[in-house]
Amino acid sequence: MNRRDFLLTASAAALLPNVSRAMGQFDLFAEAVEAQILPTGEYSATRSFGFNGGLPGPEIRVQQGQRLDVLLHNKLDEGTAVHWHGIRLQNAMDGVPILTQDIVNPGSTHTYQFTPPDAGTFWYHSHYLSHEQVARGLMGPLIVEEANPPDLDHDITAILADWRLDEAGQLTDDFATMHDVAHAGRMGNFARAFLPDLLLKKGARIRLRMINAAADRVFPLTLTGLKGRIVAFDGMPLAQPREFETIELAPAQRVDVIADVEGTMEISMATRSGNYSLGQLATEGDVEPRSSEIPALPSNDVPRPGEVTQELTLAMQGGAMGGRHGGDNIWAFNDLSDLQSAPFGRFQRGETVRIRLVNDTSFPHGIHLHGHHFYEIQRGGSLGDLRDTSLVQAGETQDILCVFDNPGKWMLHCHMLSHQAGGMKTWVEVL
């Protein structure tokens, strides 16, 4: 990325997902779209994929405990499927071809029905050829609202993503090249944050929900114009709001910030050349600021770990500058590439399992577990944050502790989607 690419994001026309409060059946159309990703007037629209005519797809909002009934219509010329990322839902609704459903063929429909048990920031995206379909735009936010939400002036969702575009502003077709898959993934040459067309007032209190919907890019973020705290990661509230200076989001990770507006709000990404704007919201006027502290969000009813009954190791192997492994693709877990007939682990419902995530490669990986959240274990052995995706840096190890209480076959994979396409995926079974 160069400086001009990033500065263009400030003037690019907003691409706003419609906010849809799901009542009864919600129709979701996967289709080819033309989206004005780059600035209007300088570039033509980009031919891409999207949901319901837009990119990102519509923001779906439901109340915690409210049933969501979605009818997916596949209007593409290829198959697809939708995964509801971070939702602890029943296995049949998870949206993963081979493990939980058949591919939704062109011209076909598929029904997803589930009741989100947790309030928080989640999202949905294609889980078929996801390294390409997500990079083309098949993704959108899913917001599950608390029964008693915090006192706010605005609840704002920011979708972060990047694209690899040619000089005409069109997506290049070089998905899953050997070089990209073996390195850090498919890095775009243009990135932005999708934000609502909104003027803020100084002194207002906002909730900013940031979702990394990029296929492969890790976003090291800074926020300016705000004074606040982190209140949730991956849809799960923190027991105590946390101060921050920078925020690192791996693909699929989310962070919620509650903050008071002090000036123009800007989301920037740190690069070797400095910070570059991904998006901003200007201010006009002011309001009396609140005197109350940033509140903690109400906790979700996630099972607490019991006695550990199994301890497993998931070793990440392969890639450029990596050692040899026994798998038959570019990447492997424990010398095995891609989905095998036998699961990585098989657990009785309710078992507490400790998994050591060992990154023996030269690149970071964001390891995502479907259908569950898990605790990251801190140094010293105490329970850390609840996550559904853990970023493990090159050469590092991260232990996680999970109560496998959701029956079914659940995917476990790197959410750098090019790495997933290159073999870094497995599954677990909860009996």
PDB file of C-alpha atoms in Angstrom, residues 13-304:
ATOM      1  CA  ALA A  13     -17.956   7.512  -0.930  1.00  0.00           C
ATOM      2  CA  ALA A  14     -19.368   5.582   1.994  1.00  0.00           C
ATOM      3  CA  LEU A  15     -20.442   2.025   1.260  1.00  0.00           C
ATOM      4  CA  LEU A  16     -23.038   1.486   3.904  1.00  0.00           C
ATOM      5  CA  PRO A  17     -24.739  -1.771   4.793  1.00  0.00           C
ATOM      6  CA  ASN A  18     -28.427  -1.398   5.341  1.00  0.00           C
ATOM      7  CA  VAL A  19     -29.407  -2.007   8.952  1.00  0.00           C
ATOM      8  CA  SER A  20     -32.060  -4.694   9.026  1.00  0.00           C
ATOM      9  CA  ARG A  21     -33.876  -5.549  12.220  1.00  0.00           C
ATOM     10  CA  ALA A  22     -34.736  -9.168  11.588  1.00  0.00           C
ATOM     11  CA  MET A  23     -38.408  -9.821  12.227  1.00  0.00           C
ATOM     12  CA  GLY A  24     -39.793 -13.053  10.832  1.00  0.00           C
ATOM     13  CA  GLN A  25     -37.977 -14.440   7.799  1.00  0.00           C
ATOM     14  CA  PHE A  26     -35.028 -12.421   6.539  1.00  0.00           C
ATOM     15  CA  ASP A  27     -34.051 -12.901   2.883  1.00  0.00           C
ATOM     16  CA  LEU A  28     -30.331 -12.807   2.146  1.00  0.00           C
ATOM     17  CA  PHE A  29     -29.294 -12.704  -1.525  1.00  0.00           C
ATOM     18  CA  ALA A  30     -25.740 -13.689  -2.502  1.00  0.00           C
ATOM     19  CA  GLU A  31     -25.149 -12.026  -5.848  1.00  0.00           C
ATOM     20  CA  ALA A  32     -22.755 -10.202  -8.131  1.00  0.00           C
ATOM     21  CA  VAL A  33     -22.685  -6.475  -7.397  1.00  0.00           C
ATOM     22  CA  GLU A  34     -20.940  -3.344  -8.574  1.00  0.00           C
ATOM     23  CA  ALA A  35     -19.623  -1.450  -5.573  1.00  0.00           C
ATOM     24  CA  GLN A  36     -17.998   1.973  -5.512  1.00  0.00           C
ATOM     25  CA  ILE A  37     -15.035   0.908  -3.414  1.00  0.00           C
ATOM     26  CA  LEU A  38     -12.743   3.647  -4.762  1.00  0.00           C
ATOM     27  CA  PRO A  39     -13.636   7.363  -4.949  1.00  0.00           C
ATOM     28  CA  THR A  40     -16.557   8.296  -7.188  1.00  0.00           C
ATOM     29  CA  GLY A  41     -15.460  10.249 -10.247  1.00  0.00           C
ATOM     30  CA  GLU A  42     -11.916   8.922 -10.256  1.00  0.00           C
ATOM     31  CA  TYR A  43     -12.719   5.244 -10.696  1.00  0.00           C
ATOM     32  CA  SER A  44     -15.586   3.168 -11.982  1.00  0.00           C
ATOM     33  CA  ALA A  45     -17.458   0.783  -9.711  1.00  0.00           C
ATOM     34  CA  THR A  46     -15.732  -2.464  -8.817  1.00  0.00           C
ATOM     35  CA  ARG A  47     -17.306  -5.704  -9.962  1.00  0.00           C
ATOM     36  CA  SER A  48     -17.485  -7.919  -6.906  1.00  0.00           C
ATOM     37  CA  PHE A  49     -19.763 -10.119  -4.816  1.00  0.00           C
ATOM     38  CA  GLY A  50     -22.124  -8.943  -2.122  1.00  0.00           C
ATOM     39  CA  PHE A  51     -25.304  -9.597  -0.192  1.00  0.00           C
ATOM     40  CA  ASN A  52     -28.575  -7.853  -1.036  1.00  0.00           C
ATOM     41  CA  GLY A  53     -26.963  -5.632  -3.643  1.00  0.00           C
ATOM     42  CA  GLY A  54     -24.369  -4.132  -1.324  1.00  0.00           C
ATOM     43  CA  LEU A  55     -20.874  -4.483   0.024  1.00  0.00           C
ATOM     44  CA  PRO A  56     -20.642  -5.189   2.928  1.00  0.00           C
ATOM     45  CA  GLY A  57     -23.926  -7.034   3.268  1.00  0.00           C
ATOM     46  CA  PRO A  58     -26.806  -5.683   5.350  1.00  0.00           C
ATOM     47  CA  GLU A  59     -26.230  -5.241   9.067  1.00  0.00           C
ATOM     48  CA  ILE A  60     -28.569  -7.732  10.701  1.00  0.00           C
ATOM     49  CA  ARG A  61     -29.680  -6.774  14.220  1.00  0.00           C
ATOM     50  CA  VAL A  62     -31.534  -9.042  16.617  1.00  0.00           C
ATOM     51  CA  GLN A  63     -32.210  -9.052  20.340  1.00  0.00           C
ATOM     52  CA  GLN A  64     -30.365 -11.550  22.492  1.00  0.00           C
ATOM     53  CA  GLY A  65     -32.511 -14.678  22.649  1.00  0.00           C
ATOM     54  CA  GLN A  66     -34.523 -13.726  19.550  1.00  0.00           C
ATOM     55  CA  ARG A  67     -34.754 -16.388  16.857  1.00  0.00           C
ATOM     56  CA  LEU A  68     -33.168 -15.528  13.523  1.00  0.00           C
ATOM     57  CA  ASP A  69     -34.717 -17.075  10.420  1.00  0.00           C
ATOM     58  CA  VAL A  70     -32.654 -16.415   7.266  1.00  0.00           C
ATOM     59  CA  LEU A  71     -33.433 -17.693   3.776  1.00  0.00           C
ATOM     60  CA  LEU A  72     -30.273 -17.595   1.651  1.00  0.00           C
ATOM     61  CA  HIS A  73     -30.865 -17.158  -2.089  1.00  0.00           C
ATOM     62  CA  ASN A  74     -27.826 -18.020  -4.206  1.00  0.00           C
ATOM     63  CA  LYS A  75     -27.913 -15.766  -7.268  1.00  0.00           C
ATOM     64  CA  LEU A  76     -24.246 -16.346  -8.067  1.00  0.00           C
ATOM     65  CA  ASP A  77     -22.940 -18.536 -10.867  1.00  0.00           C
ATOM     66  CA  GLU A  78     -21.137 -20.715  -8.315  1.00  0.00           C
ATOM     67  CA  GLY A  79     -21.956 -22.429  -5.050  1.00  0.00           C
ATOM     68  CA  THR A  80     -21.821 -20.760  -1.655  1.00  0.00           C
ATOM     69  CA  ALA A  81     -22.748 -21.166   2.026  1.00  0.00           C
ATOM     70  CA  VAL A  82     -23.003 -18.768   4.978  1.00  0.00           C
ATOM     71  CA  HIS A  83     -21.184 -19.168   8.294  1.00  0.00           C
ATOM     72  CA  TRP A  84     -22.455 -17.207  11.311  1.00  0.00           C
ATOM     73  CA  HIS A  85     -19.131 -16.347  12.857  1.00  0.00           C
ATOM     74  CA  GLY A  86     -18.860 -16.442  16.646  1.00  0.00           C
ATOM     75  CA  ILE A  87     -22.434 -17.583  17.253  1.00  0.00           C
ATOM     76  CA  ARG A  88     -22.768 -20.576  19.579  1.00  0.00           C
ATOM     77  CA  LEU A  89     -25.513 -22.112  17.492  1.00  0.00           C
ATOM     78  CA  GLN A  90     -26.657 -25.649  16.714  1.00  0.00           C
ATOM     79  CA  ASN A  91     -24.231 -27.528  14.477  1.00  0.00           C
ATOM     80  CA  ALA A  92     -26.552 -27.963  11.488  1.00  0.00           C
ATOM     81  CA  MET A  93     -26.768 -24.168  11.103  1.00  0.00           C
ATOM     82  CA  ASP A  94     -23.004 -23.495  11.139  1.00  0.00           C
ATOM     83  CA  GLY A  95     -22.735 -23.125   7.367  1.00  0.00           C
ATOM     84  CA  VAL A  96     -19.689 -25.304   6.603  1.00  0.00           C
ATOM     85  CA  PRO A  97     -19.920 -27.531   3.505  1.00  0.00           C
ATOM     86  CA  ILE A  98     -18.757 -31.116   4.104  1.00  0.00           C
ATOM     87  CA  LEU A  99     -19.126 -30.869   7.896  1.00  0.00           C
ATOM     88  CA  THR A 100     -22.611 -29.386   8.431  1.00  0.00           C
ATOM     89  CA  GLN A 101     -24.405 -28.894   5.100  1.00  0.00           C
ATOM     90  CA  ASP A 102     -24.259 -29.303   1.342  1.00  0.00           C
ATOM     91  CA  ILE A 103     -23.092 -26.489  -0.907  1.00  0.00           C
ATOM     92  CA  VAL A 104     -25.931 -24.147  -1.893  1.00  0.00           C
ATOM     93  CA  ASN A 105     -25.858 -24.411  -5.676  1.00  0.00           C
ATOM     94  CA  PRO A 106     -26.595 -21.532  -8.068  1.00  0.00           C
ATOM     95  CA  GLY A 107     -30.308 -20.775  -8.158  1.00  0.00           C
ATOM     96  CA  SER A 108     -30.945 -22.694  -4.922  1.00  0.00           C
ATOM     97  CA  THR A 109     -31.955 -21.570  -1.438  1.00  0.00           C
ATOM     98  CA  HIS A 110     -31.023 -22.666   2.061  1.00  0.00           C
ATOM     99  CA  THR A 111     -32.641 -21.876   5.404  1.00  0.00           C
ATOM    100  CA  TYR A 112     -30.687 -20.966   8.531  1.00  0.00           C
ATOM    101  CA  GLN A 113     -32.598 -20.865  11.816  1.00  0.00           C
ATOM    102  CA  PHE A 114     -30.984 -20.237  15.195  1.00  0.00           C
ATOM    103  CA  THR A 115     -31.336 -18.210  18.372  1.00  0.00           C
ATOM    104  CA  PRO A 116     -28.181 -16.291  19.340  1.00  0.00           C
ATOM    105  CA  PRO A 117     -27.533 -16.960  23.034  1.00  0.00           C
ATOM    106  CA  ASP A 118     -24.978 -14.174  23.440  1.00  0.00           C
ATOM    107  CA  ALA A 119     -25.217 -10.422  23.029  1.00  0.00           C
ATOM    108  CA  GLY A 120     -22.309  -8.887  21.150  1.00  0.00           C
ATOM    109  CA  THR A 121     -20.617  -8.130  17.850  1.00  0.00           C
ATOM    110  CA  PHE A 122     -20.597 -10.999  15.372  1.00  0.00           C
ATOM    111  CA  TRP A 123     -20.590 -11.324  11.585  1.00  0.00           C
ATOM    112  CA  TYR A 124     -21.490 -13.598   8.712  1.00  0.00           C
ATOM    113  CA  HIS A 125     -19.511 -14.609   5.644  1.00  0.00           C
ATOM    114  CA  SER A 126     -19.168 -17.228   2.957  1.00  0.00           C
ATOM    115  CA  HIS A 127     -17.566 -20.485   4.032  1.00  0.00           C
ATOM    116  CA  TYR A 128     -17.267 -21.962   0.542  1.00  0.00           C
ATOM    117  CA  LEU A 129     -14.153 -20.948  -1.403  1.00  0.00           C
ATOM    118  CA  SER A 130     -13.960 -18.370   1.368  1.00  0.00           C
ATOM    119  CA  HIS A 131     -10.440 -17.215   0.464  1.00  0.00           C
ATOM    120  CA  GLU A 132     -12.008 -15.836  -2.727  1.00  0.00           C
ATOM    121  CA  GLN A 133     -15.660 -15.199  -1.879  1.00  0.00           C
ATOM    122  CA  VAL A 134     -14.907 -13.236   1.302  1.00  0.00           C
ATOM    123  CA  ALA A 135     -12.193 -11.274  -0.516  1.00  0.00           C
ATOM    124  CA  ARG A 136     -14.785 -10.441  -3.177  1.00  0.00           C
ATOM    125  CA  GLY A 137     -17.260  -9.143  -0.578  1.00  0.00           C
ATOM    126  CA  LEU A 138     -19.489 -11.935   0.738  1.00  0.00           C
ATOM    127  CA  MET A 139     -19.581 -10.723   4.347  1.00  0.00           C
ATOM    128  CA  GLY A 140     -21.616  -8.535   6.668  1.00  0.00           C
ATOM    129  CA  PRO A 141     -22.186  -7.677  10.345  1.00  0.00           C
ATOM    130  CA  LEU A 142     -24.507  -9.502  12.732  1.00  0.00           C
ATOM    131  CA  ILE A 143     -25.243  -7.495  15.882  1.00  0.00           C
ATOM    132  CA  VAL A 144     -26.973  -9.139  18.852  1.00  0.00           C
ATOM    133  CA  GLU A 145     -28.296  -6.452  21.179  1.00  0.00           C
ATOM    134  CA  GLU A 146     -28.410  -6.636  24.975  1.00  0.00           C
ATOM    135  CA  ALA A 147     -31.794  -6.588  26.679  1.00  0.00           C
ATOM    136  CA  ASN A 148     -30.518  -3.554  28.611  1.00  0.00           C
ATOM    137  CA  PRO A 149     -27.960  -1.803  26.390  1.00  0.00           C
ATOM    138  CA  PRO A 150     -25.583   0.807  27.798  1.00  0.00           C
ATOM    139  CA  ASP A 151     -26.459   4.499  27.729  1.00  0.00           C
ATOM    140  CA  LEU A 152     -25.123   5.749  24.363  1.00  0.00           C
ATOM    141  CA  ASP A 153     -25.704   8.407  21.748  1.00  0.00           C
ATOM    142  CA  HIS A 154     -24.626   6.199  18.832  1.00  0.00           C
ATOM    143  CA  ASP A 155     -23.957   2.505  18.234  1.00  0.00           C
ATOM    144  CA  ILE A 156     -21.556   2.373  15.261  1.00  0.00           C
ATOM    145  CA  THR A 157     -20.298  -0.627  13.299  1.00  0.00           C
ATOM    146  CA  ALA A 158     -17.048  -0.394  11.316  1.00  0.00           C
ATOM    147  CA  ILE A 159     -16.195  -3.148   8.836  1.00  0.00           C
ATOM    148  CA  LEU A 160     -12.487  -3.301   8.001  1.00  0.00           C
ATOM    149  CA  ALA A 161     -11.375  -4.930   4.766  1.00  0.00           C
ATOM    150  CA  ASP A 162      -8.848  -4.685   1.958  1.00  0.00           C
ATOM    151  CA  TRP A 163      -8.836  -5.399  -1.779  1.00  0.00           C
ATOM    152  CA  ARG A 164      -6.251  -6.104  -4.448  1.00  0.00           C
ATOM    153  CA  LEU A 165      -7.267  -3.868  -7.332  1.00  0.00           C
ATOM    154  CA  ASP A 166      -5.828  -3.174 -10.768  1.00  0.00           C
ATOM    155  CA  GLU A 167      -5.294   0.287 -12.254  1.00  0.00           C
ATOM    156  CA  ALA A 168      -8.911   0.393 -13.416  1.00  0.00           C
ATOM    157  CA  GLY A 169     -10.175  -0.275  -9.896  1.00  0.00           C
ATOM    158  CA  GLN A 170     -11.205  -3.869 -10.595  1.00  0.00           C
ATOM    159  CA  LEU A 171     -10.431  -6.894  -8.437  1.00  0.00           C
ATOM    160  CA  THR A 172      -7.548  -8.942  -9.710  1.00  0.00           C
ATOM    161  CA  ASP A 173      -8.246 -12.652 -10.168  1.00  0.00           C
ATOM    162  CA  ASP A 174      -5.022 -13.916  -8.588  1.00  0.00           C
ATOM    163  CA  PHE A 175      -6.639 -15.703  -5.650  1.00  0.00           C
ATOM    164  CA  ALA A 176      -4.703 -18.427  -3.818  1.00  0.00           C
ATOM    165  CA  THR A 177      -1.434 -17.970  -5.684  1.00  0.00           C
ATOM    166  CA  MET A 178       1.428 -20.102  -4.425  1.00  0.00           C
ATOM    167  CA  HIS A 179       3.285 -17.032  -3.190  1.00  0.00           C
ATOM    168  CA  ASP A 180       0.330 -15.572  -1.274  1.00  0.00           C
ATOM    169  CA  VAL A 181      -0.691 -18.857   0.298  1.00  0.00           C
ATOM    170  CA  ALA A 182       2.855 -19.672   1.405  1.00  0.00           C
ATOM    171  CA  HIS A 183       3.451 -16.217   2.903  1.00  0.00           C
ATOM    172  CA  ALA A 184       1.160 -13.827   4.809  1.00  0.00           C
ATOM    173  CA  GLY A 185      -1.809 -14.321   2.489  1.00  0.00           C
ATOM    174  CA  ARG A 186      -3.462 -12.171  -0.161  1.00  0.00           C
ATOM    175  CA  MET A 187      -2.668  -8.597   0.867  1.00  0.00           C
ATOM    176  CA  GLY A 188      -4.768  -5.928  -0.811  1.00  0.00           C
ATOM    177  CA  ASN A 189      -3.373  -2.661  -2.158  1.00  0.00           C
ATOM    178  CA  PHE A 190      -6.366  -0.676  -0.915  1.00  0.00           C
ATOM    179  CA  ALA A 191      -8.052  -0.796   2.482  1.00  0.00           C
ATOM    180  CA  ARG A 192     -10.760   1.068   4.314  1.00  0.00           C
ATOM    181  CA  ALA A 193     -13.229   1.062   7.158  1.00  0.00           C
ATOM    182  CA  PHE A 194     -16.890   1.090   6.178  1.00  0.00           C
ATOM    183  CA  LEU A 195     -18.592   3.632   8.431  1.00  0.00           C
ATOM    184  CA  PRO A 196     -22.064   5.212   8.513  1.00  0.00           C
ATOM    185  CA  ASP A 197     -22.663   8.662   7.066  1.00  0.00           C
ATOM    186  CA  LEU A 198     -22.853  10.347  10.452  1.00  0.00           C
ATOM    187  CA  LEU A 199     -21.762  13.589  12.109  1.00  0.00           C
ATOM    188  CA  LEU A 200     -20.753  13.217  15.724  1.00  0.00           C
ATOM    189  CA  LYS A 201     -21.018  15.797  18.472  1.00  0.00           C
ATOM    190  CA  LYS A 202     -18.168  16.466  20.850  1.00  0.00           C
ATOM    191  CA  GLY A 203     -19.038  15.052  24.243  1.00  0.00           C
ATOM    192  CA  ALA A 204     -21.244  12.304  22.773  1.00  0.00           C
ATOM    193  CA  ARG A 205     -20.748   8.741  24.000  1.00  0.00           C
ATOM    194  CA  ILE A 206     -20.519   6.083  21.331  1.00  0.00           C
ATOM    195  CA  ARG A 207     -20.037   2.361  21.014  1.00  0.00           C
ATOM    196  CA  LEU A 208     -17.677   1.489  18.175  1.00  0.00           C
ATOM    197  CA  ARG A 209     -17.819  -2.118  16.989  1.00  0.00           C
ATOM    198  CA  MET A 210     -14.863  -2.972  14.736  1.00  0.00           C
ATOM    199  CA  ILE A 211     -14.878  -6.175  12.684  1.00  0.00           C
ATOM    200  CA  ASN A 212     -11.863  -7.378  10.694  1.00  0.00           C
ATOM    201  CA  ALA A 213     -13.530  -8.855   7.618  1.00  0.00           C
ATOM    202  CA  ALA A 214     -10.350  -9.003   5.526  1.00  0.00           C
ATOM    203  CA  ALA A 215      -9.388 -12.367   4.117  1.00  0.00           C
ATOM    204  CA  ASP A 216      -5.803 -12.289   5.393  1.00  0.00           C
ATOM    205  CA  ARG A 217      -4.702  -8.894   6.725  1.00  0.00           C
ATOM    206  CA  VAL A 218      -3.934  -8.261  10.387  1.00  0.00           C
ATOM    207  CA  PHE A 219      -4.898  -4.666  11.232  1.00  0.00           C
ATOM    208  CA  PRO A 220      -2.771  -2.845  13.858  1.00  0.00           C
ATOM    209  CA  LEU A 221      -5.173  -0.011  14.701  1.00  0.00           C
ATOM    210  CA  THR A 222      -5.092   3.330  16.439  1.00  0.00           C
ATOM    211  CA  LEU A 223      -8.135   5.442  17.329  1.00  0.00           C
ATOM    212  CA  THR A 224      -8.004   9.212  17.638  1.00  0.00           C
ATOM    213  CA  GLY A 225     -10.682  11.690  18.628  1.00  0.00           C
ATOM    214  CA  LEU A 226     -12.018   9.324  21.273  1.00  0.00           C
ATOM    215  CA  LYS A 227     -11.432   8.793  24.972  1.00  0.00           C
ATOM    216  CA  GLY A 228     -12.680   5.451  26.156  1.00  0.00           C
ATOM    217  CA  ARG A 229     -12.042   1.806  26.873  1.00  0.00           C
ATOM    218  CA  ILE A 230     -12.284  -1.611  25.306  1.00  0.00           C
ATOM    219  CA  VAL A 231     -15.392  -3.383  26.598  1.00  0.00           C
ATOM    220  CA  ALA A 232     -15.491  -6.619  24.553  1.00  0.00           C
ATOM    221  CA  PHE A 233     -13.466  -8.928  22.314  1.00  0.00           C
ATOM    222  CA  ASP A 234     -15.038 -11.313  19.790  1.00  0.00           C
ATOM    223  CA  GLY A 235     -18.528 -10.566  21.134  1.00  0.00           C
ATOM    224  CA  MET A 236     -17.622 -11.393  24.739  1.00  0.00           C
ATOM    225  CA  PRO A 237     -17.652  -8.593  27.362  1.00  0.00           C
ATOM    226  CA  LEU A 238     -14.611  -7.913  29.510  1.00  0.00           C
ATOM    227  CA  ALA A 239     -15.182  -8.109  33.256  1.00  0.00           C
ATOM    228  CA  GLN A 240     -13.531  -4.683  33.516  1.00  0.00           C
ATOM    229  CA  PRO A 241     -13.236  -2.158  30.658  1.00  0.00           C
ATOM    230  CA  ARG A 242      -9.626  -1.875  29.522  1.00  0.00           C
ATOM    231  CA  GLU A 243      -7.422   1.027  28.508  1.00  0.00           C
ATOM    232  CA  PHE A 244      -5.784   0.873  25.095  1.00  0.00           C
ATOM    233  CA  GLU A 245      -3.267   2.625  22.897  1.00  0.00           C
ATOM    234  CA  THR A 246      -3.263   0.332  19.888  1.00  0.00           C
ATOM    235  CA  ILE A 247      -5.548  -2.552  18.967  1.00  0.00           C
ATOM    236  CA  GLU A 248      -4.412  -5.504  16.859  1.00  0.00           C
ATOM    237  CA  LEU A 249      -7.168  -7.344  15.022  1.00  0.00           C
ATOM    238  CA  ALA A 250      -6.517 -10.594  13.185  1.00  0.00           C
ATOM    239  CA  PRO A 251      -8.914 -11.598  10.419  1.00  0.00           C
ATOM    240  CA  ALA A 252     -12.321 -12.452  11.974  1.00  0.00           C
ATOM    241  CA  GLN A 253     -11.577 -10.825  15.330  1.00  0.00           C
ATOM    242  CA  ARG A 254     -13.793  -8.040  16.709  1.00  0.00           C
ATOM    243  CA  VAL A 255     -13.412  -5.381  19.360  1.00  0.00           C
ATOM    244  CA  ASP A 256     -16.019  -3.148  21.012  1.00  0.00           C
ATOM    245  CA  VAL A 257     -14.995   0.249  22.372  1.00  0.00           C
ATOM    246  CA  ILE A 258     -17.181   2.617  24.378  1.00  0.00           C
ATOM    247  CA  ALA A 259     -15.801   6.131  24.254  1.00  0.00           C
ATOM    248  CA  ASP A 260     -16.579   9.828  24.540  1.00  0.00           C
ATOM    249  CA  VAL A 261     -16.019  11.962  21.435  1.00  0.00           C
ATOM    250  CA  GLU A 262     -13.295  14.598  21.749  1.00  0.00           C
ATOM    251  CA  GLY A 263     -12.884  15.478  18.067  1.00  0.00           C
ATOM    252  CA  THR A 264     -12.940  13.917  14.603  1.00  0.00           C
ATOM    253  CA  MET A 265     -12.982  10.169  15.122  1.00  0.00           C
ATOM    254  CA  GLU A 266     -10.398   8.439  12.975  1.00  0.00           C
ATOM    255  CA  ILE A 267      -9.470   4.790  12.543  1.00  0.00           C
ATOM    256  CA  SER A 268      -5.900   4.389  11.319  1.00  0.00           C
ATOM    257  CA  MET A 269      -3.668   1.457  10.524  1.00  0.00           C
ATOM    258  CA  ALA A 270      -0.024   1.454  11.549  1.00  0.00           C
ATOM    259  CA  THR A 271       2.420   0.802   8.697  1.00  0.00           C
ATOM    260  CA  ARG A 272       6.177   1.068   8.291  1.00  0.00           C
ATOM    261  CA  SER A 273       5.661   4.574   6.926  1.00  0.00           C
ATOM    262  CA  GLY A 274       3.390   5.712   9.763  1.00  0.00           C
ATOM    263  CA  ASN A 275      -0.336   5.797  10.401  1.00  0.00           C
ATOM    264  CA  TYR A 276      -2.748   5.976   7.482  1.00  0.00           C
ATOM    265  CA  SER A 277      -6.423   6.737   7.719  1.00  0.00           C
ATOM    266  CA  LEU A 278      -8.894   3.938   7.072  1.00  0.00           C
ATOM    267  CA  GLY A 279     -11.931   6.080   7.827  1.00  0.00           C
ATOM    268  CA  GLN A 280     -13.217   8.926   9.937  1.00  0.00           C
ATOM    269  CA  LEU A 281     -16.345  10.596  11.283  1.00  0.00           C
ATOM    270  CA  ALA A 282     -16.271  14.372  11.628  1.00  0.00           C
ATOM    271  CA  THR A 283     -17.873  16.392  14.418  1.00  0.00           C
ATOM    272  CA  GLU A 284     -20.343  19.249  14.377  1.00  0.00           C
ATOM    273  CA  GLY A 285     -21.485  20.915  17.582  1.00  0.00           C
ATOM    274  CA  ASP A 286     -21.231  19.511  21.054  1.00  0.00           C
ATOM    275  CA  VAL A 287     -23.259  18.070  23.916  1.00  0.00           C
ATOM    276  CA  GLU A 288     -22.708  17.943  27.652  1.00  0.00           C
ATOM    277  CA  PRO A 289     -20.401  14.972  28.276  1.00  0.00           C
ATOM    278  CA  ARG A 290     -21.444  12.250  30.672  1.00  0.00           C
ATOM    279  CA  SER A 291     -19.862  12.246  34.102  1.00  0.00           C
ATOM    280  CA  SER A 292     -20.278   8.494  34.534  1.00  0.00           C
ATOM    281  CA  GLU A 293     -17.458   6.020  33.963  1.00  0.00           C
ATOM    282  CA  ILE A 294     -17.401   3.700  30.943  1.00  0.00           C
ATOM    283  CA  PRO A 295     -19.613   0.784  32.020  1.00  0.00           C
ATOM    284  CA  ALA A 296     -18.856  -2.916  31.765  1.00  0.00           C
ATOM    285  CA  LEU A 297     -21.258  -4.799  29.517  1.00  0.00           C
ATOM    286  CA  PRO A 298     -23.429  -7.545  31.011  1.00  0.00           C
ATOM    287  CA  SER A 299     -21.667 -10.900  30.783  1.00  0.00           C
ATOM    288  CA  ASN A 300     -22.858 -13.728  28.572  1.00  0.00           C
ATOM    289  CA  ASP A 301     -23.702 -17.121  30.036  1.00  0.00           C
ATOM    290  CA  VAL A 302     -20.609 -19.014  28.899  1.00  0.00           C
ATOM    291  CA  PRO A 303     -19.724 -22.193  30.829  1.00  0.00           C
ATOM    292  CA  ARG A 304     -16.794 -21.917  33.210  1.00  0.00           C
TER     293      ARG A 304
END
